Amino acid sequence: MFKKIMKGGHKKPSKSDSHDPAPNNRNSAPVVVNHASRGGAGGTSAANSAAMAMTPASGTMEPAPLFRDVPVSDKQNLFLKKLHICCFSLDFTDTMKNVREKEIKRQALMELVEFIQSGSGKISESSQEEMIRMISINIFRCLPPASHENTGQEPTDPEEDEPSLEPAWPHLQLVYELLLRYVVSSDTDTKVAKRYIDHSFVLKLLDLFDSEDPREREYLKTILHRIYGKFMVHRPFIRKAINNIFYRFIYETERHCGIGELLEILGSIINGFALPMKEEHKLFLVRALLPLHKPKSVVMYHPQLSYCITQFVEKDFKLADTVIRGLLKYWPLTNCQKEILFLGELEEVLEATQAAEFQRCMVQLFKQISRCLNSSFQVAERALFLWNNERIVTLIAQNRTVILPIIFEAFERNIEGHWNQAVHGLTMNVRKMFIEMDAELFEECQRQYAEKQAKAKDEAEQRELTWKRLAEAAAQNGVADMVTD
């Protein structure tokens, strides 16, 4: 990746305990990182403070020598000098402004990345502190408001929004690459590094996940995942902080750009949960993950959410009943696209479900599937595809005496009147499957259905006759009243 950066910083990268030291203010004054413009950032004002870079006057930034041109004894001082150069804040909204300074800073950043990556010298603790300060100065910033916040209009569909790309990305990418190389380096001592990559730093990283630039979110995802893996002391805090982001998204804003990336990190974390699963993890499933099916924008992050949910069931099959009931609780009523997604997720969950858990929820589950069978043709077709899964067919066959009476009427309605030939054909195939499973049960359901239809017909005729009599009586009373008058 670094070779790509060296060739051109404008290229998009490929996807792949609390201790707050006082910032070193020898070169600059403090600045508050205010993230309120993007929906309530967490953390106190002290925790959200970092050193502010100085905006240089023209000609005040001078290039530093290359690392290869200085003796080993001077490399630490040169490292600090390059860090100081990278602390300068430049205006990237105007491409013609500070052109010379931008190039000097870019070269300094590339040299720093190469120095860390090469492992040519172990940097001192004070240099590590300065490096994290420089990184904080560059990446921790107030994100621009979303497009609907600028105009005051109603929020648009997130799928239709064009992402706002960060104009300073050529430099930000190098800063993120430096942070990533520092975190993954075998030379980085976690006992030292955790003094600077602390809870405050992690919170501010999490705030940046709301960036509209997908390139930035990809780097943040990789870096936070590496921090979680390397700094074991931060793991409970990171999980809790992500949990809080989900709560804010579900119950307050329903607007956040990085839910998918956070779920990707969690998918890997859940995969590593030890058994028996802790109660806090089960609560996280019930209180955060399952409610994430509720927002309208679930389409944007559903693949990652579905993966996390399935991981829980595969880890502990006893959670299948909880998950299926949670899906049914948040099942969409009028959104066909979401229903198709839910049916796909349901199939994955059922594949990992054992018979005992299936029996606990099958009545409620197949009442919903029955409604899906008579829904729009896309939803009906996706529901019928469940019978292509051998595991699900086995579970249904074992419990056919309960399930077939629930869904039999939906099959008959499709056969009698569904306009879509694909749905009609799939229904006939599933119907045939049930006949082969248990012909006697099928005939009994058919008999009960016929009786129900006949009874409904009689009731309709009786209702029609009653209305006719009422109409005749009303007509007679009307005539009598007219004669009396």
XYZ file of C-alpha atoms in Angstrom:
485
model
C 0.000 0.000 0.000
C 2.851 2.371 0.859
C 4.325 1.992 -2.656
C 0.980 3.201 -4.024
C 1.113 6.190 -1.691
C 4.667 7.008 -2.756
C 3.599 6.949 -6.400
C 0.668 9.278 -5.810
C -1.071 10.356 -2.624
C -4.335 11.053 -4.460
C -5.109 7.386 -5.057
C -7.853 5.655 -3.122
C -6.520 2.924 -0.790
C -7.533 -0.658 -1.327
C -9.963 -2.228 1.185
C -8.341 -4.568 3.298
C -6.319 2.068 30.930
C -7.557 5.433 30.512
C -4.643 7.807 30.852
C -4.755 11.246 29.285
C -1.315 12.791 29.080
C -1.287 16.520 28.799
C -0.541 17.496 25.204
C 2.872 18.893 24.501
C 2.253 22.532 23.753
C 5.756 23.653 22.914
C 4.784 24.382 19.325
C 1.104 25.214 19.465
C -1.977 26.048 21.503
C -4.853 23.671 22.352
C -7.974 23.281 20.241
C -11.278 21.638 21.154
C -12.457 18.890 18.829
C -16.120 19.732 18.362
C -18.097 17.017 16.610
C -21.529 18.318 17.509
C -22.347 19.174 13.901
C -22.750 15.478 13.131
C -25.099 14.405 15.877
C -23.772 14.374 19.401
C -20.171 13.313 19.835
C -19.258 11.609 23.061
C -16.596 12.538 25.579
C -15.877 15.518 27.816
C -14.348 18.744 26.597
C -11.033 17.767 28.200
C -11.094 14.403 26.479
C -11.837 16.127 23.177
C -8.881 18.514 23.321
C -5.826 18.228 21.104
C -3.003 20.479 20.025
C -3.924 22.924 17.263
C -1.638 23.339 14.308
C -0.277 26.740 13.341
C -1.246 28.138 9.987
C 2.072 29.169 8.463
C 2.711 32.452 6.831
C 4.121 32.250 3.315
C 7.647 30.856 3.317
C 7.740 29.825 7.009
C 7.708 26.072 6.335
C 11.077 24.729 5.270
C 11.771 21.178 4.036
C 13.772 18.851 6.278
C 16.611 16.594 5.054
C 15.896 12.996 4.054
C 16.485 10.301 6.671
C 19.061 8.621 4.459
C 21.111 11.830 4.332
C 21.676 12.124 8.090
C 23.678 9.922 10.512
C 21.821 7.485 12.768
C 22.489 9.674 15.810
C 20.483 12.531 14.246
C 17.506 10.532 13.048
C 15.451 10.983 16.229
C 15.828 14.764 16.047
C 14.988 14.687 12.328
C 11.932 12.562 13.123
C 10.718 15.233 15.560
C 11.423 17.979 13.043
C 9.337 16.240 10.395
C 6.547 15.763 12.918
C 6.624 19.501 13.587
C 6.340 20.218 9.848
C 3.297 17.942 9.655
C 1.589 19.851 12.467
C 1.019 22.832 10.171
C -2.601 23.252 9.096
C -3.163 24.012 5.424
C -6.212 25.016 3.381
C -7.081 22.185 0.987
C -10.322 23.717 -0.220
C -8.250 25.981 -2.479
C -5.869 23.969 -4.662
C -3.842 27.093 -5.535
C -3.182 28.061 -1.943
C -0.010 27.007 -0.028
C 1.130 24.802 -2.919
C 4.769 24.778 -1.774
C 3.864 24.055 1.863
C 1.510 21.247 0.863
C 4.242 19.509 -1.086
C 6.746 19.897 1.790
C 4.214 18.423 4.225
C 3.357 15.556 1.865
C 7.023 14.633 1.455
C 7.539 14.781 5.234
C 4.545 12.497 5.815
C 5.778 9.967 3.268
C 9.207 9.969 4.895
C 7.652 9.361 8.313
C 5.569 6.472 7.021
C 8.598 4.920 5.357
C 10.689 5.366 8.521
C 8.093 3.593 10.707
C 7.490 0.871 8.151
C 11.166 0.120 7.627
C 11.823 -0.359 11.348
C 15.182 1.293 10.813
C 15.172 2.751 14.303
C 13.053 2.386 17.420
C 11.509 5.741 18.181
C 11.707 7.115 21.692
C 8.750 7.515 24.020
C 8.782 11.296 23.661
C 8.783 10.888 19.870
C 5.803 8.554 20.101
C 3.953 11.157 22.134
C 4.741 13.832 19.554
C 3.692 11.540 16.722
C 0.280 10.818 18.273
C -0.098 14.561 18.895
C 0.634 15.277 15.225
C -1.796 12.579 14.106
C -4.474 14.024 16.409
C -3.945 17.502 15.006
C -4.519 16.272 11.478
C -7.349 13.753 11.736
C -9.446 14.958 14.677
C -11.581 17.715 13.244
C -15.166 18.881 13.019
C -16.799 16.912 10.217
C -18.844 18.917 7.715
C -22.624 18.714 8.178
C -24.625 16.331 6.012
C -26.166 17.794 2.858
C -29.671 18.052 4.335
C -28.240 19.931 7.351
C -26.764 22.550 5.011
C -30.046 23.183 3.173
C -32.486 22.638 6.010
C -34.432 20.213 3.823
C -35.784 16.832 4.844
C -33.126 14.075 4.897
C -32.970 12.178 1.618
C -32.594 8.453 1.111
C -29.015 7.533 2.194
C -28.748 5.277 -0.859
C -29.283 8.297 -3.122
C -26.813 10.582 -1.346
C -23.529 11.333 -3.056
C -20.703 11.029 -0.504
C -18.813 14.208 0.303
C -15.124 13.477 -0.334
C -12.501 14.998 1.960
C -10.428 17.576 -0.011
C -7.402 17.020 2.280
C -7.412 13.267 1.639
C -3.961 13.157 -0.099
C -2.454 14.214 3.255
C -4.982 12.538 5.545
C -4.331 9.211 3.860
C -0.650 9.448 4.739
C -1.464 10.376 8.347
C -3.774 7.368 8.637
C -1.133 5.157 7.054
C 1.399 6.398 9.623
C -0.997 5.596 12.477
C -1.723 2.151 11.038
C 1.983 1.330 10.642
C 2.632 2.479 14.201
C -0.166 0.322 15.630
C 0.775 -2.850 13.736
C 4.543 -2.467 14.140
C 6.222 -5.171 16.194
C 8.469 -2.422 17.621
C 5.474 -0.689 19.213
C 5.341 -1.449 22.945
C 1.673 -1.522 23.975
C 2.550 -0.555 27.559
C 3.992 2.702 26.253
C 1.580 3.238 23.360
C -1.550 2.880 25.495
C -0.553 6.106 27.302
C -1.226 8.000 24.073
C -3.707 5.712 22.295
C -6.032 5.983 25.269
C -9.805 6.056 25.761
C -10.016 9.681 24.655
C -8.117 8.882 21.456
C -10.361 5.864 20.745
C -13.540 7.912 21.279
C -12.380 10.531 18.810
C -11.502 7.818 16.287
C -15.025 6.469 16.657
C -16.472 9.952 16.062
C -14.707 10.011 12.693
C -16.646 6.937 11.519
C -19.414 9.399 10.636
C -17.221 10.770 7.840
C -18.950 10.703 4.461
C -15.694 9.782 2.722
C -15.653 5.965 2.310
C -11.851 5.991 1.966
C -11.492 7.469 5.434
C -13.962 5.017 6.966
C -12.030 2.103 5.431
C -8.809 3.249 7.111
C -10.627 3.859 10.411
C -12.103 0.353 10.286
C -8.690 -1.241 9.781
C -6.995 0.885 12.445
C -9.680 0.404 15.113
C -9.713 -3.338 14.470
C -5.922 -3.445 14.927
C -6.164 -1.380 18.119
C -8.794 -3.803 19.450
C -6.524 -6.736 18.682
C -3.334 -5.221 20.124
C -4.579 -3.252 23.139
C -6.515 -5.823 25.179
C -7.079 -3.305 27.958
C -9.251 -1.217 25.593
C -11.523 -4.029 24.411
C -14.474 -3.603 26.830
C -14.343 0.164 26.357
C -14.400 -0.111 22.542
C -17.369 -2.485 22.614
C -19.272 -0.181 24.958
C -18.476 2.905 22.851
C -19.697 1.188 19.664
C -22.801 0.132 21.560
C -23.501 3.777 22.449
C -23.124 4.828 18.794
C -25.716 2.228 17.829
C -28.124 3.445 20.527
C -27.829 7.032 19.317
C -28.334 5.939 15.730
C -31.382 3.724 16.439
C -33.259 5.914 18.908
C -32.199 9.480 18.014
C -30.636 10.321 14.662
C -31.068 7.349 12.259
C -28.224 9.051 10.367
C -24.673 7.697 10.521
C -22.238 6.941 7.717
C -20.147 4.294 9.461
C -22.611 1.709 10.814
C -21.550 -0.832 8.181
C -17.846 -0.453 8.998
C -18.482 -0.728 12.743
C -20.494 -3.904 12.144
C -17.629 -5.332 10.095
C -15.332 -4.869 13.084
C -17.918 -6.437 15.378
C -18.332 -9.415 13.058
C -14.703 -10.294 13.642
C -14.987 -9.600 17.380
C -18.076 -11.824 17.749
C -16.262 -14.581 15.884
C -13.661 -14.561 18.654
C -16.079 -14.684 21.609
C -15.291 -17.500 24.038
C -17.912 -20.034 25.122
C -19.994 -20.063 27.204
C -20.941 -16.601 25.970
C -20.956 -13.799 28.531
C -24.279 -12.261 29.510
C -23.099 -8.812 28.356
C -22.652 -10.161 24.814
C -26.173 -11.598 24.784
C -27.541 -8.254 26.015
C -25.643 -6.517 23.221
C -27.395 -8.800 20.721
C -30.854 -8.067 22.125
C -30.470 -4.361 22.874
C -28.315 -3.150 19.990
C -27.944 -5.592 17.092
C -31.553 -6.729 16.735
C -32.958 -3.153 16.988
C -30.598 -2.178 14.137
C -33.176 -3.865 11.871
C -35.583 -1.023 12.648
C -34.109 2.060 10.849
C -35.144 2.746 7.258
C -31.501 2.780 6.168
C -30.933 -0.864 7.208
C -30.423 -1.630 3.502
C -27.093 0.220 3.670
C -25.550 -2.056 6.293
C -27.712 -5.194 6.241
C -25.031 -7.627 4.918
C -22.732 -6.765 7.827
C -25.612 -6.867 10.330
C -26.801 -10.231 9.025
C -23.282 -11.627 9.376
C -23.065 -10.499 13.026
C -26.475 -11.982 13.847
C -25.604 -15.302 12.194
C -22.291 -15.404 14.081
C -24.182 -15.250 17.374
C -26.420 -18.184 16.415
C -23.488 -20.230 15.141
C -21.626 -19.538 18.390
C -24.596 -20.419 20.603
C -27.480 -22.238 18.882
C -29.734 -21.547 21.891
C -29.908 -17.899 20.751
C -31.777 -18.870 17.565
C -35.201 -18.472 19.166
C -34.250 -15.010 20.493
C -32.941 -13.927 17.085
C -35.952 -15.189 15.104
C -38.401 -13.516 17.484
C -36.344 -10.317 17.213
C -36.548 -10.429 13.418
C -40.305 -10.929 13.587
C -40.619 -7.996 15.999
C -38.971 -5.621 13.522
C -40.429 -7.206 10.379
C -41.280 -4.463 7.822
C -44.951 -3.967 6.977
C -44.811 -1.964 3.758
C -41.236 -2.206 2.479
C -40.772 -5.093 0.019
C -37.023 -4.522 -0.317
C -36.524 -4.865 3.444
C -38.753 -7.959 3.550
C -36.562 -9.674 0.965
C -33.480 -8.853 3.059
C -35.156 -10.199 6.198
C -36.096 -13.450 4.428
C -32.484 -13.898 3.306
C -31.218 -13.329 6.841
C -33.888 -15.642 8.216
C -32.680 -18.426 5.928
C -29.112 -18.060 7.225
C -30.315 -18.151 10.833
C -32.529 -21.199 10.236
C -29.566 -23.078 8.766
C -27.862 -22.833 12.178
C -31.047 -23.515 14.196
C -31.584 -26.726 16.122
C -34.948 -28.514 16.318
C -35.763 -27.499 19.920
C -35.248 -23.766 19.247
C -37.153 -24.018 15.956
C -40.192 -25.510 17.704
C -40.352 -22.617 20.176
C -40.920 -20.010 17.477
C -42.275 -21.931 14.458
C -45.950 -20.952 14.878
C -45.236 -17.212 14.946
C -42.589 -17.627 12.251
C -44.776 -19.436 9.726
C -47.680 -17.068 10.272
C -45.335 -14.374 8.999
C -44.066 -16.556 6.142
C -47.698 -17.241 5.219
C -48.285 -13.491 4.876
C -45.130 -13.248 2.745
C -46.424 -15.988 0.414
C -49.399 -13.777 -0.460
C -47.383 -10.547 -0.651
C -45.822 -8.922 -3.738
C -44.361 -11.356 -6.213
C -40.724 -10.570 -5.232
C -41.438 -11.261 -1.553
C -43.548 -14.344 -2.328
C -40.837 -15.722 -4.610
C -38.124 -15.186 -1.959
C -40.280 -16.851 0.704
C -40.834 -19.880 -1.552
C -37.089 -20.170 -2.079
C -36.821 -21.193 1.590
C -37.973 -24.645 0.469
C -34.818 -24.951 -1.662
C -32.783 -25.182 1.546
C -32.433 -28.800 2.705
C -31.879 -27.870 6.345
C -35.075 -25.798 6.450
C -37.050 -28.508 4.613
C -35.872 -31.023 7.228
C -37.066 -28.793 10.088
C -40.416 -28.251 8.326
C -40.846 -31.977 7.644
C -40.243 -32.811 11.299
C -42.949 -30.320 12.329
C -45.284 -30.575 9.316
C -48.389 -31.290 11.422
C -48.099 -27.798 12.924
C -46.696 -25.884 9.940
C -48.801 -27.119 6.994
C -52.181 -26.077 8.474
C -50.751 -22.566 9.043
C -49.540 -22.021 5.474
C -51.923 -24.248 3.479
C -54.413 -21.447 2.773
C -51.610 -19.184 1.442
C -50.602 -21.932 -1.018
C -54.170 -22.373 -2.234
C -54.646 -18.627 -2.735
C -51.495 -18.467 -4.878
C -52.623 -21.415 -6.977
C -56.135 -20.049 -7.411
C -55.310 -16.484 -8.264
C -51.676 -15.311 -8.279
C -50.864 -13.494 -11.518
C -47.119 -14.244 -11.540
C -46.245 -17.503 -13.262
C -42.966 -17.946 -11.342
C -44.780 -17.710 -7.996
C -47.504 -20.024 -9.262
C -44.930 -22.614 -10.394
C -42.911 -22.456 -7.161
C -46.093 -22.823 -5.110
C -47.058 -25.943 -7.067
C -43.583 -27.415 -6.410
C -43.776 -26.783 -2.668
C -47.332 -28.109 -2.570
C -46.138 -31.299 -4.278
C -43.334 -31.556 -1.712
C -45.882 -31.553 1.122
C -47.978 -34.208 -0.614
C -44.898 -36.419 -0.818
C -44.074 -35.729 2.841
C -47.488 -36.678 4.182
C -50.367 -37.258 1.758
C -52.841 -37.965 4.557
C -52.056 -34.710 6.337
C -52.303 -32.812 3.062
C -55.740 -34.279 2.337
C -56.903 -33.365 5.829
C -55.733 -29.767 5.339
C -57.448 -29.715 1.954
C -60.697 -30.958 3.514
C -60.528 -28.339 6.276
C -59.787 -25.636 3.705
C -62.772 -26.726 1.594
C -65.020 -26.655 4.670
C -63.742 -23.215 5.584
C -64.371 -21.929 2.069
C -67.877 -23.423 2.021
C -68.621 -21.909 5.426
C -67.321 -18.528 4.263
C -69.496 -18.782 1.148
C -72.580 -19.598 3.244
C -71.836 -16.672 5.562
C -71.447 -14.354 2.588
C -74.773 -15.525 1.115
C -76.471 -15.141 4.500
C -75.010 -11.652 4.847
C -76.241 -10.753 1.354
C -79.713 -12.065 2.156
C -79.826 -10.095 5.401
C -78.892 -6.888 3.600
C -81.563 -7.581 0.979
C -84.231 -7.989 3.656
C -83.107 -4.801 5.382
C -83.292 -2.928 2.085
C -86.827 -4.236 1.440
C -87.942 -3.294 4.948
C -86.457 0.173 4.568
C -88.243 0.620 1.241
C -91.601 -0.420 2.712
C -91.196 1.893 5.726
C -90.275 4.719 3.397
C -93.452 4.260 1.314
C -95.638 4.030 4.439
C -94.158 7.252 5.826
C -94.811 9.042 2.535
C -98.490 7.937 2.526
C -98.956 9.061 6.149
C -97.491 12.481 5.391
